[in-house]
Each structure stands twice: as structure tokens, then as C-alpha cells.
Amino acid sequence: MNETTRTYDVIVIGAGPVGENVAERARAAGLSTVIVERELIGGECSFWACDPSKALLRPVVARADARRVPGLGQAVAGPLDVEAVLAHRDKMSSYWKDEDQVDWLNSVSVDLIRGHGRLTGPKQVAVQTPDGETIALTARHAVAVSTGTRAALPPIPGIDTVRPWTSREATSADKVPGRLAVVGGGVVAVEMATAWQALGSQVTMLVLEDALLQRMEPFAGELVTDGLREAGVDIRFETSVTSLAREDGEVRITLADGGQLTADEILLATGRAPNTRDLGLETIGLTPGNWLKVDDTFQVTDVADGWFYAVGDVNHRALMTHQGKYQARIAGTVIGARAKGEPVDDAPWGTHAATADHAAVPQVVFTTPEVASVGLTTHEAEQSGRRIKVVDYDLARVAGAHQYSEDYRGHARMLIDTDRDTVVGVTFAGPGVGELVHSATIAVAGEIPLDRLWHAVPAFPTLGEIWLRLLETHRG
């Protein structure tokens, strides 16, 4: 090994939580491992997504819940302490410094190279370091790409002149805009609308579709819409933006119907694109800028010889940190098994197969009310050709909901595969439902027969009693 040429068993490009877990699992398997990162170690989730966004949202949700509890409403009637909320957000983002993450890599004996890594051929990676050095890396067994995604910006005329917010600016801004326009109706859009409205912005949502959260059950988007409007958010459905301009510090927004809107900032929450444009994919026969298609062990299917892996958001299977880390645990383990010539168990639900990516992906939307889901939606289940029974229940009728807050509003849906008598999808919408999602995940991933699930007795009086009510409704 010298200062410009190095060889490892495994090279990981991208040191977000997914790449870190791939590297740690490969190292635990006894393989020498290096990780390459051009930004902060810890990636998008630690500094511009999960951690800062939930730090912004937690006081919003807690205050909304407390306002509905008898004896607490008056105590929390005032505005949020914006300075304290932003300071907590900064702390949870480690003040955008990554020393702790570097210490963790050292603790698991994974080498780190800071710089931009690009493939130069099979098992070959060149890293351009910040000081101008080029380090040529060779992998004996595998190269794993965990470079994640970036905000996908629509081609709106004038977009380059307005300096729009993406999710990064929305989670790291150091002051509250007086007026914030949010373009989009997905998770980032509703969460950031929830946070900034509560912090003092006048938020207007411009939604191309006719509902929010369209990839989830319709009732979830409807309840979130009601919650946002009650908080003061102006939501305009079936609305598109045709041009943007920034004049005198304000963003001028022209709409397709000829209307205009003025805001201090505009957040474009219109989807994600893979970070593969400058990765050297062309040197191994792939197209730069494309998603990387993988099998259930995360080998990229369009690359021969099985040395190239893509893990996390970049493979477009399930764009959530917890699911990416699940993928990473599997990918790092399977890389180790293959390197040592051990058997690979890639059958459904096997040690080396990411079956949950298809069947049991959990998600929580941290709005007021919350939404939590796992598995299939009704539409997805119908499209799959399964015979499905839909079981609905009003969450407000559960005793635990009355304890949780006055005027509780919520809804639950359970999808049953009638041929197998198992749960294949669950969606909850209502205050506090985020803590229900793991029980649903166990039911779906475990393929627990309903006759056995009947014996899982929920504690009284909790929101978890919804399981009993859903099963009773199913049994009639």
C-alpha cells in the first residue's frame, strides 16, 4: 500500500447511514473495507433529512397533542419558542460536523477517504481528494454504491433565478420565512408545511394532484389535509407553477390558471433523483444518472461477474433510511459470505434476501395527525391480483384514543389476504399512531395467521387496542 494506490476487499462509495452499515457488516465478516465520502460522514439523514426534520416536527406534534389534553390546553396555548426549536434542531444535526461519525468508523476499523469517488472500471475506483490528490483503489471482492439521492427539481422557467429551497434548505434554515410556498403533496411537502406553519410562516401548498400523500390510503391524505388547514395552511389542489422570478427579495410565482402568488421562500418538494450522474457508471457499461437495478441481494443486475452492489435509495426500492439500513445489513453480510465461499440463502425471507422491500416497508409521516403504514395499500393489493378483505375501524372509538386526547380523530385499515388468512397491509392515521407501526410490521413480515394474532392481547386502555377492534370487525 502506498499513498496513491490501495487495495481492499470491499470499497463502499457513500458514507451515509446505509454506506456505514454496509462497511460495518463487511468488516465484521473479516473483510478489509474502505468507505469514500465527498460530504459529511453520516449523509443526508443525519444532517439534512431525518434528524433535523424530526427535531423541527417533534415540538409541533407534542404541542398539538397537549392542546387536546384536559388541563394542558391553556398551558401550551402560546406560540412555540422558535429560537429553542432551531437550537435543538442544530444540536440534533451535530451542528453539521461529523467527528462523532468518524470516531464510529474508527471504532469498527473501517478506513475513510474523504473525496469524490468515481468508478474507472470493474472493481476500480479513483478518489479525488480535497487537496487535489488522486487515490486509486482496487477491490478484491466488491464495490458497493450507497450515494443516495438528491432533490429532483422540475424544469420551471426562472427556477435558476429564485434560489429555491429543497429539503436541505427546509431542514437547515436559520430563520422563519414570513411566507413560504410549498410545491408538492408528498411526505417532504406535508412535513415541512406542518413544521414551518407552526414556527410562524404563512404556508401555501401548491399541489399538482387532487389529494395529499397519494401513495398512501386516501383517508390518510384526507386527515392530513384537514389537520394542515386547521393549522392555517392554504392548500390549493390541481395547481401547477408555470414560471418563477425573484424581485426585490420576493419570489413571484405564476400559476397555470394565470393567477400569481408572492412568497419569501419557495420549497420544491417534487421528488428525488439518484446521485449517479458523476459516478463513472459509463466505465462499466451503465448510464450515468440512472437508478441502479438490483436483485434481492443488491447485486446490480446489469453488471457481469457479481462484484457491483447498489444499496439504499440509489436502487429505488424503498427510499427511507431505516429500509436502506436493512438493505445494508443484508448486503454487507452477503458480500462477506460470497467472499468466503459460504452458501448464500437468498430465498424469500432468507438471511441474504431483502424480502421486506417488497412486502413489509414501514413508514411514518410526522404530521398532525400522524400517518403510519406498512405493507400494501388497497390499490397495490388489488393490482397484485390477491383476494383481499378490507377491514376499517374508526380509531376514535378505541378507549385509548379518549385517554390520548379530546376530540380524537383517526382511522385504521387492515388488509387481509383471504387465501392465506394473513395481514398484508396496515395503515393508521391519527395522533400518536407512529408508535403502532412496529406491531403492524411484525404482523406483516411474520405472516402471522389471524387465528394466532387473535391471541396477541393488547393492553387496555391504549391505542394498541385497535388491533382487537380490527380483528373483531373481521370476525363479525
CSV table of C-alpha atoms in Angstrom, one decimal:
chain,number,residue,atom,x,y,z
A,1,MET,CA,0.0,0.0,0.0
A,2,ASN,CA,1.3,3.5,-0.9
A,3,GLU,CA,-0.1,6.9,-0.8
A,4,THR,CA,-1.8,6.8,-4.2
A,5,THR,CA,-2.7,3.1,-4.8
A,6,ARG,CA,-4.5,0.9,-2.3
A,7,THR,CA,-6.3,-2.4,-2.4
A,8,TYR,CA,-9.1,-3.5,-0.2
A,9,ASP,CA,-11.5,-6.4,-0.1
A,10,VAL,CA,-14.5,-4.1,-0.3
A,11,ILE,CA,-14.9,-0.4,-1.4
A,12,VAL,CA,-18.0,1.5,-0.3
A,13,ILE,CA,-18.8,4.8,-2.1
A,14,GLY,CA,-21.1,7.0,0.1
A,15,ALA,CA,-20.8,7.3,3.9
A,16,GLY,CA,-24.4,7.9,4.8
A,17,PRO,CA,-26.1,5.6,7.3
A,18,VAL,CA,-26.6,3.0,4.5
A,19,GLY,CA,-22.9,3.0,3.4
A,20,GLU,CA,-21.8,3.0,7.0
A,21,ASN,CA,-23.8,-0.2,7.7
A,22,VAL,CA,-22.6,-1.9,4.5
A,23,ALA,CA,-19.0,-1.2,5.6
A,24,GLU,CA,-19.5,-2.3,9.2
A,25,ARG,CA,-21.1,-5.6,8.1
A,26,ALA,CA,-18.4,-6.3,5.6
A,27,ARG,CA,-15.7,-5.5,8.2
A,28,ALA,CA,-17.5,-7.7,10.7
A,29,ALA,CA,-17.2,-10.5,8.2
A,30,GLY,CA,-13.4,-10.1,8.3
A,31,LEU,CA,-13.0,-8.2,5.1
A,32,SER,CA,-10.8,-5.1,4.8
A,33,THR,CA,-13.1,-2.2,4.0
A,34,VAL,CA,-12.7,1.4,2.9
A,35,ILE,CA,-15.5,4.0,2.6
A,36,VAL,CA,-15.4,7.1,0.4
A,37,GLU,CA,-17.4,10.3,1.1
A,38,ARG,CA,-17.2,13.7,-0.5
A,39,GLU,CA,-19.5,15.5,2.0
A,40,LEU,CA,-20.3,14.8,5.7
A,41,ILE,CA,-19.9,11.3,7.2
A,42,GLY,CA,-23.5,10.4,8.2
A,43,GLY,CA,-25.1,11.7,5.0
A,44,GLU,CA,-28.4,13.2,4.2
A,45,CYS,CA,-30.3,11.6,7.0
A,46,SER,CA,-28.1,12.9,9.8
A,47,PHE,CA,-27.7,16.4,8.6
A,48,TRP,CA,-30.5,17.4,6.1
A,49,ALA,CA,-33.3,14.9,6.5
A,50,CYS,CA,-34.4,12.5,9.2
A,51,ASP,CA,-32.7,14.0,12.3
A,52,PRO,CA,-33.2,17.8,11.6
A,53,SER,CA,-36.7,17.4,10.2
A,54,LYS,CA,-37.9,15.4,13.2
A,55,ALA,CA,-36.3,17.8,15.5
A,56,LEU,CA,-38.4,20.6,13.9
A,57,LEU,CA,-41.5,18.5,14.0
A,58,ARG,CA,-41.4,17.0,17.5
A,59,PRO,CA,-42.4,20.2,19.4
A,60,VAL,CA,-45.1,20.8,16.8
A,61,VAL,CA,-46.7,17.4,17.3
A,62,ALA,CA,-46.2,17.5,21.0
A,63,ARG,CA,-47.9,20.9,21.3
A,64,ALA,CA,-50.8,19.8,19.1
A,65,ASP,CA,-51.3,16.7,21.2
A,66,ALA,CA,-51.1,18.6,24.5
A,67,ARG,CA,-53.6,21.2,23.4
A,68,ARG,CA,-56.2,18.4,23.3
A,69,VAL,CA,-55.5,17.1,26.8
A,70,PRO,CA,-57.8,18.4,29.5
A,71,GLY,CA,-55.8,20.5,31.9
A,72,LEU,CA,-53.0,21.2,29.4
A,73,GLY,CA,-54.6,23.3,26.7
A,74,GLN,CA,-54.1,26.6,28.5
A,75,ALA,CA,-50.6,25.8,29.4
A,76,VAL,CA,-49.5,25.3,25.8
A,77,ALA,CA,-51.7,27.9,24.2
A,78,GLY,CA,-48.9,30.3,23.2
A,79,PRO,CA,-46.5,30.1,20.3
A,80,LEU,CA,-43.5,27.9,20.0
A,81,ASP,CA,-40.1,29.2,21.2
A,82,VAL,CA,-38.6,29.4,17.7
A,83,GLU,CA,-35.1,30.0,18.9
A,84,ALA,CA,-35.2,27.0,21.2
A,85,VAL,CA,-36.7,24.8,18.4
A,86,LEU,CA,-34.0,25.8,15.9
A,87,ALA,CA,-31.2,25.4,18.6
A,88,HIS,CA,-32.5,21.8,19.3
A,89,ARG,CA,-32.5,21.1,15.5
A,90,ASP,CA,-28.9,22.3,15.3
A,91,LYS,CA,-27.9,20.0,18.2
A,92,MET,CA,-29.7,17.0,16.7
A,93,SER,CA,-27.8,17.7,13.5
A,94,SER,CA,-24.5,17.8,15.4
A,95,TYR,CA,-24.0,21.4,14.2
A,96,TRP,CA,-23.3,20.0,10.8
A,97,LYS,CA,-20.0,18.4,12.0
A,98,ASP,CA,-19.2,14.8,11.6
A,99,GLU,CA,-16.4,14.0,14.2
A,100,ASP,CA,-18.7,11.5,16.0
A,101,GLN,CA,-19.4,9.6,12.8
A,102,VAL,CA,-15.7,9.5,12.0
A,103,ASP,CA,-15.0,8.1,15.6
A,104,TRP,CA,-17.6,5.4,15.0
A,105,LEU,CA,-15.9,4.3,11.7
A,106,ASN,CA,-12.6,4.1,13.5
A,107,SER,CA,-14.2,2.0,16.2
A,108,VAL,CA,-15.3,-0.6,13.7
A,109,SER,CA,-12.0,-0.5,11.8
A,110,VAL,CA,-13.3,0.9,8.6
A,111,ASP,CA,-10.9,3.2,6.7
A,112,LEU,CA,-12.1,6.5,5.5
A,113,ILE,CA,-11.1,8.5,2.4
A,114,ARG,CA,-12.6,11.9,2.0
A,115,GLY,CA,-13.2,12.9,-1.6
A,116,HIS,CA,-15.2,12.3,-4.7
A,117,GLY,CA,-15.1,8.6,-5.8
A,118,ARG,CA,-15.7,7.5,-9.3
A,119,LEU,CA,-15.6,4.1,-11.0
A,120,THR,CA,-12.8,3.8,-13.5
A,121,GLY,CA,-13.6,0.2,-14.5
A,122,PRO,CA,-14.5,-3.2,-12.9
A,123,LYS,CA,-13.5,-3.1,-9.2
A,124,GLN,CA,-11.6,0.1,-9.8
A,125,VAL,CA,-12.4,3.4,-8.0
A,126,ALA,CA,-10.5,6.7,-8.3
A,127,VAL,CA,-10.9,9.3,-5.5
A,128,GLN,CA,-10.2,13.0,-6.0
A,129,THR,CA,-9.4,14.3,-2.5
A,130,PRO,CA,-10.0,17.9,-1.4
A,131,ASP,CA,-6.2,18.6,-1.5
A,132,GLY,CA,-6.0,17.6,-5.2
A,133,GLU,CA,-4.6,14.1,-4.7
A,134,THR,CA,-5.8,11.1,-6.7
A,135,ILE,CA,-6.1,7.8,-4.9
A,136,ALA,CA,-6.6,4.7,-7.0
A,137,LEU,CA,-8.5,1.9,-5.2
A,138,THR,CA,-8.9,-1.7,-6.2
A,139,ALA,CA,-11.4,-4.1,-4.7
A,140,ARG,CA,-10.7,-7.7,-4.4
A,141,HIS,CA,-14.3,-8.7,-4.0
A,142,ALA,CA,-16.9,-5.9,-4.2
A,143,VAL,CA,-17.7,-2.3,-4.8
A,144,ALA,CA,-20.9,-1.0,-3.1
A,145,VAL,CA,-22.5,2.3,-4.1
A,146,SER,CA,-24.6,4.0,-1.4
A,147,THR,CA,-24.7,7.5,-2.8
A,148,GLY,CA,-28.4,8.1,-2.1
A,149,THR,CA,-30.5,10.7,-3.9
A,150,ARG,CA,-30.8,14.5,-4.4
A,151,ALA,CA,-33.9,16.7,-4.8
A,152,ALA,CA,-35.3,16.4,-8.4
A,153,LEU,CA,-36.2,19.9,-9.5
A,154,PRO,CA,-38.9,20.5,-12.2
A,155,PRO,CA,-38.0,22.5,-15.3
A,156,ILE,CA,-39.9,25.6,-14.4
A,157,PRO,CA,-38.8,28.8,-16.2
A,158,GLY,CA,-37.0,31.1,-13.9
A,159,ILE,CA,-36.1,28.4,-11.4
A,160,ASP,CA,-32.4,29.2,-11.5
A,161,THR,CA,-33.1,32.8,-10.5
A,162,VAL,CA,-35.1,32.2,-7.3
A,163,ARG,CA,-32.7,30.1,-5.3
A,164,PRO,CA,-35.5,27.7,-4.3
A,165,TRP,CA,-35.4,25.6,-1.1
A,166,THR,CA,-35.1,21.9,-1.4
A,167,SER,CA,-35.4,19.5,1.5
A,168,ARG,CA,-31.9,20.6,2.6
A,169,GLU,CA,-32.7,24.2,3.0
A,170,ALA,CA,-36.1,23.4,4.5
A,171,THR,CA,-34.5,21.4,7.3
A,172,SER,CA,-31.4,23.7,7.9
A,173,ALA,CA,-32.8,27.3,7.5
A,174,ASP,CA,-31.8,29.6,10.4
A,175,LYS,CA,-34.8,31.9,10.3
A,176,VAL,CA,-38.5,31.6,9.7
A,177,PRO,CA,-39.8,33.0,6.4
A,178,GLY,CA,-42.9,35.2,6.7
A,179,ARG,CA,-44.5,33.4,3.7
A,180,LEU,CA,-43.5,30.0,2.4
A,181,ALA,CA,-44.8,28.4,-0.8
A,182,VAL,CA,-44.5,24.6,-0.9
A,183,VAL,CA,-44.8,22.9,-4.3
A,184,GLY,CA,-45.7,19.2,-3.9
A,185,GLY,CA,-48.0,17.0,-1.9
A,186,GLY,CA,-45.8,14.1,-0.7
A,187,VAL,CA,-44.1,13.4,2.6
A,188,VAL,CA,-41.5,16.2,2.5
A,189,ALA,CA,-44.1,18.7,1.5
A,190,VAL,CA,-46.6,17.9,4.2
A,191,GLU,CA,-44.0,17.5,7.0
A,192,MET,CA,-42.3,20.8,6.1
A,193,ALA,CA,-45.6,22.6,5.7
A,194,THR,CA,-46.5,21.3,9.2
A,195,ALA,CA,-43.2,22.5,10.8
A,196,TRP,CA,-42.9,25.9,9.3
A,197,GLN,CA,-46.6,26.9,9.7
A,198,ALA,CA,-46.2,26.1,13.4
A,199,LEU,CA,-43.0,28.1,13.6
A,200,GLY,CA,-44.7,31.2,12.2
A,201,SER,CA,-44.7,31.1,8.4
A,202,GLN,CA,-47.8,31.6,6.4
A,203,VAL,CA,-47.7,28.4,4.3
A,204,THR,CA,-49.3,27.9,0.9
A,205,MET,CA,-49.2,24.5,-0.7
A,206,LEU,CA,-49.4,24.2,-4.5
A,207,VAL,CA,-50.3,20.6,-5.2
A,208,LEU,CA,-50.5,19.2,-8.8
A,209,GLU,CA,-52.6,16.3,-7.8
A,210,ASP,CA,-56.1,16.3,-6.3
A,211,ALA,CA,-55.0,15.0,-2.9
A,212,LEU,CA,-52.1,14.7,-0.5
A,213,LEU,CA,-50.0,11.6,0.1
A,214,GLN,CA,-51.3,9.9,-2.9
A,215,ARG,CA,-49.1,6.8,-2.5
A,216,MET,CA,-50.9,6.0,0.8
A,217,GLU,CA,-54.5,5.1,1.6
A,218,PRO,CA,-56.8,8.1,0.6
A,219,PHE,CA,-58.1,8.6,4.2
A,220,ALA,CA,-54.6,9.3,5.3
A,221,GLY,CA,-54.2,12.3,2.9
A,222,GLU,CA,-57.7,13.5,3.8
A,223,LEU,CA,-57.0,13.6,7.6
A,224,VAL,CA,-53.6,15.3,7.0
A,225,THR,CA,-55.3,17.9,4.7
A,226,ASP,CA,-57.8,18.6,7.5
A,227,GLY,CA,-55.0,19.0,10.0
A,228,LEU,CA,-53.0,21.4,7.9
A,229,ARG,CA,-56.0,23.5,7.0
A,230,GLU,CA,-56.9,23.7,10.7
A,231,ALA,CA,-53.4,24.9,11.4
A,232,GLY,CA,-53.8,27.7,8.8
A,233,VAL,CA,-52.1,26.2,5.8
A,234,ASP,CA,-53.6,27.3,2.4
A,235,ILE,CA,-53.8,24.1,0.3
A,236,ARG,CA,-54.5,24.5,-3.4
A,237,PHE,CA,-55.1,21.3,-5.3
A,238,GLU,CA,-54.7,20.7,-9.1
A,239,THR,CA,-52.4,23.7,-9.2
A,240,SER,CA,-49.2,23.9,-11.3
A,241,VAL,CA,-46.5,26.5,-11.4
A,242,THR,CA,-45.6,27.9,-14.9
A,243,SER,CA,-42.8,30.4,-14.0
A,244,LEU,CA,-40.8,31.8,-11.2
A,245,ALA,CA,-38.9,35.1,-10.6
A,246,ARG,CA,-37.3,36.8,-7.6
A,247,GLU,CA,-37.9,40.5,-7.4
A,248,ASP,CA,-36.9,42.8,-4.5
A,249,GLY,CA,-36.2,39.7,-2.4
A,250,GLU,CA,-39.6,38.1,-3.0
A,251,VAL,CA,-40.5,35.0,-5.1
A,252,ARG,CA,-43.1,35.8,-7.7
A,253,ILE,CA,-45.0,32.6,-8.6
A,254,THR,CA,-47.1,32.4,-11.8
A,255,LEU,CA,-49.7,29.6,-11.8
A,256,ALA,CA,-51.1,27.7,-14.8
A,257,ASP,CA,-54.5,29.3,-14.4
A,258,GLY,CA,-53.0,32.8,-14.7
A,259,GLY,CA,-53.0,33.5,-11.0
A,260,GLN,CA,-50.0,34.8,-9.1
A,261,LEU,CA,-48.6,34.3,-5.7
A,262,THR,CA,-45.8,36.0,-3.7
A,263,ALA,CA,-43.7,34.4,-1.1
A,264,ASP,CA,-40.4,35.0,0.8
A,265,GLU,CA,-39.2,31.4,0.0
A,266,ILE,CA,-40.4,28.5,-2.1
A,267,LEU,CA,-39.8,24.9,-1.3
A,268,LEU,CA,-39.8,22.5,-4.2
A,269,ALA,CA,-40.7,19.1,-2.8
A,270,THR,CA,-41.2,17.4,-6.1
A,271,GLY,CA,-39.4,14.1,-5.9
A,272,ARG,CA,-35.9,12.6,-5.7
A,273,ALA,CA,-33.2,11.6,-8.3
A,274,PRO,CA,-30.3,9.2,-7.9
A,275,ASN,CA,-26.8,10.5,-7.2
A,276,THR,CA,-25.3,8.6,-10.1
A,277,ARG,CA,-24.5,11.4,-12.6
A,278,ASP,CA,-20.8,11.6,-11.8
A,279,LEU,CA,-20.1,8.1,-10.5
A,280,GLY,CA,-18.2,6.7,-13.6
A,281,LEU,CA,-21.0,4.3,-14.5
A,282,GLU,CA,-20.1,4.6,-18.1
A,283,THR,CA,-16.8,2.8,-17.4
A,284,ILE,CA,-18.7,-0.4,-16.6
A,285,GLY,CA,-21.4,-0.2,-19.2
A,286,LEU,CA,-24.2,1.7,-17.3
A,287,THR,CA,-25.8,5.0,-17.9
A,288,PRO,CA,-24.9,8.0,-15.7
A,289,GLY,CA,-27.8,9.5,-13.9
A,290,ASN,CA,-29.9,6.3,-13.8
A,291,TRP,CA,-31.3,4.3,-10.9
A,292,LEU,CA,-29.3,1.1,-10.3
A,293,LYS,CA,-31.5,-2.0,-10.7
A,294,VAL,CA,-30.6,-4.8,-8.2
A,295,ASP,CA,-31.7,-8.2,-7.2
A,296,ASP,CA,-32.7,-9.1,-3.6
A,297,THR,CA,-29.0,-9.4,-2.5
A,298,PHE,CA,-28.3,-6.0,-4.0
A,299,GLN,CA,-26.0,-7.1,-6.8
A,300,VAL,CA,-26.6,-4.7,-9.8
A,301,THR,CA,-28.2,-6.9,-12.4
A,302,ASP,CA,-26.8,-5.2,-15.4
A,303,VAL,CA,-23.1,-5.7,-14.4
A,304,ALA,CA,-21.4,-9.1,-15.0
A,305,ASP,CA,-19.4,-11.1,-12.5
A,306,GLY,CA,-21.4,-10.1,-9.4
A,307,TRP,CA,-18.9,-7.6,-7.9
A,308,PHE,CA,-21.0,-4.4,-8.1
A,309,TYR,CA,-23.7,-3.6,-5.5
A,310,ALA,CA,-26.1,-0.7,-5.0
A,311,VAL,CA,-27.7,-0.2,-1.6
A,312,GLY,CA,-30.2,2.3,-0.2
A,313,ASP,CA,-32.1,5.0,-2.1
A,314,VAL,CA,-29.9,4.7,-5.2
A,315,ASN,CA,-31.5,1.4,-6.1
A,316,HIS,CA,-35.1,3.0,-6.0
A,317,ARG,CA,-36.6,0.1,-4.0
A,318,ALA,CA,-37.7,1.9,-0.7
A,319,LEU,CA,-36.5,5.4,-0.2
A,320,MET,CA,-36.3,5.5,3.6
A,321,THR,CA,-33.3,5.4,5.9
A,322,HIS,CA,-34.5,2.5,8.0
A,323,GLN,CA,-35.1,0.4,4.9
A,324,GLY,CA,-31.8,1.4,3.5
A,325,LYS,CA,-30.0,0.3,6.7
A,326,TYR,CA,-31.9,-3.0,6.5
A,327,GLN,CA,-30.6,-3.4,2.9
A,328,ALA,CA,-27.1,-2.6,4.1
A,329,ARG,CA,-27.2,-5.2,6.8
A,330,ILE,CA,-28.1,-7.8,4.2
A,331,ALA,CA,-25.7,-6.6,1.5
A,332,GLY,CA,-22.7,-6.4,3.8
A,333,THR,CA,-23.4,-9.9,5.1
A,334,VAL,CA,-23.9,-11.4,1.7
A,335,ILE,CA,-20.7,-9.7,0.4
A,336,GLY,CA,-18.9,-11.4,3.3
A,337,ALA,CA,-20.5,-14.8,2.6
A,338,ARG,CA,-19.6,-14.7,-1.1
A,339,ALA,CA,-16.1,-13.6,-0.4
A,340,LYS,CA,-15.5,-16.6,1.8
A,341,GLY,CA,-17.3,-19.0,-0.5
A,342,GLU,CA,-20.1,-19.7,2.0
A,343,PRO,CA,-23.6,-20.6,1.0
A,344,VAL,CA,-26.0,-17.7,0.2
A,345,ASP,CA,-29.6,-18.0,1.5
A,346,ASP,CA,-31.4,-15.8,-1.0
A,347,ALA,CA,-34.8,-17.5,-0.8
A,348,PRO,CA,-37.7,-15.2,0.3
A,349,TRP,CA,-37.2,-14.1,3.9
A,350,GLY,CA,-33.7,-15.8,3.8
A,351,THR,CA,-30.7,-14.4,5.6
A,352,HIS,CA,-29.4,-12.8,2.4
A,353,ALA,CA,-32.6,-11.6,0.7
A,354,ALA,CA,-34.3,-8.3,1.3
A,355,THR,CA,-37.8,-9.6,1.1
A,356,ALA,CA,-39.2,-6.8,3.3
A,357,ASP,CA,-38.5,-4.4,0.5
A,358,HIS,CA,-41.4,-5.9,-1.4
A,359,ALA,CA,-43.7,-7.0,1.5
A,360,ALA,CA,-43.2,-5.0,4.7
A,361,VAL,CA,-41.9,-1.5,4.3
A,362,PRO,CA,-42.9,0.7,7.4
A,363,GLN,CA,-43.3,4.4,7.1
A,364,VAL,CA,-44.3,7.2,9.5
A,365,VAL,CA,-45.4,10.7,8.4
A,366,PHE,CA,-44.8,13.1,11.2
A,367,THR,CA,-47.7,15.5,10.7
A,368,THR,CA,-50.7,16.4,12.8
A,369,PRO,CA,-52.2,13.9,12.7
A,370,GLU,CA,-49.5,11.3,12.1
A,371,VAL,CA,-49.8,8.6,9.5
A,372,ALA,CA,-48.1,5.2,9.9
A,373,SER,CA,-48.3,2.3,7.4
A,374,VAL,CA,-46.6,-0.9,6.4
A,375,GLY,CA,-47.1,-3.4,3.6
A,376,LEU,CA,-49.6,-2.9,0.8
A,377,THR,CA,-52.2,-0.2,0.2
A,378,THR,CA,-55.7,-1.3,-1.0
A,379,HIS,CA,-54.8,-0.2,-4.6
A,380,GLU,CA,-51.5,-2.1,-4.5
A,381,ALA,CA,-53.1,-5.2,-3.1
A,382,GLU,CA,-55.8,-5.1,-5.8
A,383,GLN,CA,-53.2,-4.6,-8.5
A,384,SER,CA,-51.2,-7.6,-7.2
A,385,GLY,CA,-54.1,-9.9,-8.0
A,386,ARG,CA,-54.6,-11.1,-4.4
A,387,ARG,CA,-58.0,-11.7,-3.0
A,388,ILE,CA,-58.2,-9.0,-0.3
A,389,LYS,CA,-60.6,-8.2,2.5
A,390,VAL,CA,-60.5,-4.6,3.7
A,391,VAL,CA,-61.2,-4.1,7.4
A,392,ASP,CA,-61.7,-0.5,8.5
A,393,TYR,CA,-62.2,0.9,12.0
A,394,ASP,CA,-62.7,4.4,13.5
A,395,LEU,CA,-59.7,4.9,15.8
A,396,ALA,CA,-61.7,7.4,17.9
A,397,ARG,CA,-63.8,4.5,19.1
A,398,VAL,CA,-60.9,2.9,20.9
A,399,ALA,CA,-60.8,3.6,24.6
A,400,GLY,CA,-57.1,4.6,24.4
A,401,ALA,CA,-57.9,7.4,22.0
A,402,HIS,CA,-60.2,9.0,24.6
A,403,GLN,CA,-57.3,8.9,27.1
A,404,TYR,CA,-54.9,10.3,24.5
A,405,SER,CA,-56.9,13.5,23.7
A,406,GLU,CA,-60.3,15.1,23.5
A,407,ASP,CA,-62.0,15.1,20.1
A,408,TYR,CA,-59.6,12.4,18.8
A,409,ARG,CA,-59.9,11.8,15.0
A,410,GLY,CA,-58.3,8.9,13.3
A,411,HIS,CA,-58.8,5.9,11.2
A,412,ALA,CA,-57.3,2.4,10.8
A,413,ARG,CA,-57.3,-0.1,7.9
A,414,MET,CA,-56.1,-3.7,7.8
A,415,LEU,CA,-55.8,-5.7,4.6
A,416,ILE,CA,-56.2,-9.4,4.8
A,417,ASP,CA,-55.1,-11.9,2.2
A,418,THR,CA,-58.1,-14.2,2.3
A,419,ASP,CA,-56.4,-17.1,0.7
A,420,ARG,CA,-53.6,-17.2,3.3
A,421,ASP,CA,-55.5,-15.6,6.2
A,422,THR,CA,-52.7,-13.2,6.9
A,423,VAL,CA,-52.3,-9.4,7.1
A,424,VAL,CA,-50.6,-7.9,4.1
A,425,GLY,CA,-51.1,-4.2,4.8
A,426,VAL,CA,-52.0,-1.8,7.6
A,427,THR,CA,-52.4,2.0,7.7
A,428,PHE,CA,-53.2,4.1,10.7
A,429,ALA,CA,-53.9,7.9,10.7
A,430,GLY,CA,-54.3,9.8,13.9
A,431,PRO,CA,-52.4,11.4,16.8
A,432,GLY,CA,-49.8,9.0,18.3
A,433,VAL,CA,-50.1,6.3,15.6
A,434,GLY,CA,-46.4,6.3,14.8
A,435,GLU,CA,-45.8,4.0,17.8
A,436,LEU,CA,-48.2,1.5,16.4
A,437,VAL,CA,-46.3,0.8,13.2
A,438,HIS,CA,-43.8,-1.8,14.5
A,439,SER,CA,-46.6,-4.1,15.8
A,440,ALA,CA,-48.1,-3.9,12.3
A,441,THR,CA,-44.7,-4.6,10.7
A,442,ILE,CA,-44.3,-7.7,12.8
A,443,ALA,CA,-47.7,-8.9,11.8
A,444,VAL,CA,-47.0,-8.4,8.1
A,445,ALA,CA,-43.4,-9.5,8.0
A,446,GLY,CA,-44.1,-12.5,10.3
A,447,GLU,CA,-47.1,-13.5,8.1
A,448,ILE,CA,-48.9,-14.3,11.4
A,449,PRO,CA,-52.1,-16.3,10.9
A,450,LEU,CA,-55.1,-14.3,12.1
A,451,ASP,CA,-56.1,-17.2,14.4
A,452,ARG,CA,-52.8,-16.7,16.2
A,453,LEU,CA,-52.9,-12.9,16.1
A,454,TRP,CA,-56.2,-13.1,17.9
A,455,HIS,CA,-54.2,-14.3,21.0
A,456,ALA,CA,-52.0,-11.2,21.0
A,457,VAL,CA,-53.9,-9.3,23.6
A,458,PRO,CA,-53.5,-5.5,23.6
A,459,ALA,CA,-53.2,-3.6,26.8
A,460,PHE,CA,-56.1,-1.5,28.0
A,461,PRO,CA,-56.5,1.4,27.6
A,462,THR,CA,-54.0,2.0,24.8
A,463,LEU,CA,-54.2,3.0,21.2
A,464,GLY,CA,-52.9,-0.5,20.5
A,465,GLU,CA,-56.3,-1.9,21.3
A,466,ILE,CA,-57.1,-1.0,17.7
A,467,TRP,CA,-55.7,-4.5,16.9
A,468,LEU,CA,-58.5,-6.2,18.8
A,469,ARG,CA,-61.1,-3.9,17.2
A,470,LEU,CA,-59.9,-4.7,13.7
A,471,LEU,CA,-59.8,-8.4,14.4
A,472,GLU,CA,-63.3,-8.3,15.9
A,473,THR,CA,-64.6,-6.4,12.9
A,474,HIS,CA,-63.0,-9.0,10.6
A,475,ARG,CA,-64.7,-11.8,12.6
A,476,GLY,CA,-68.0,-10.0,12.5
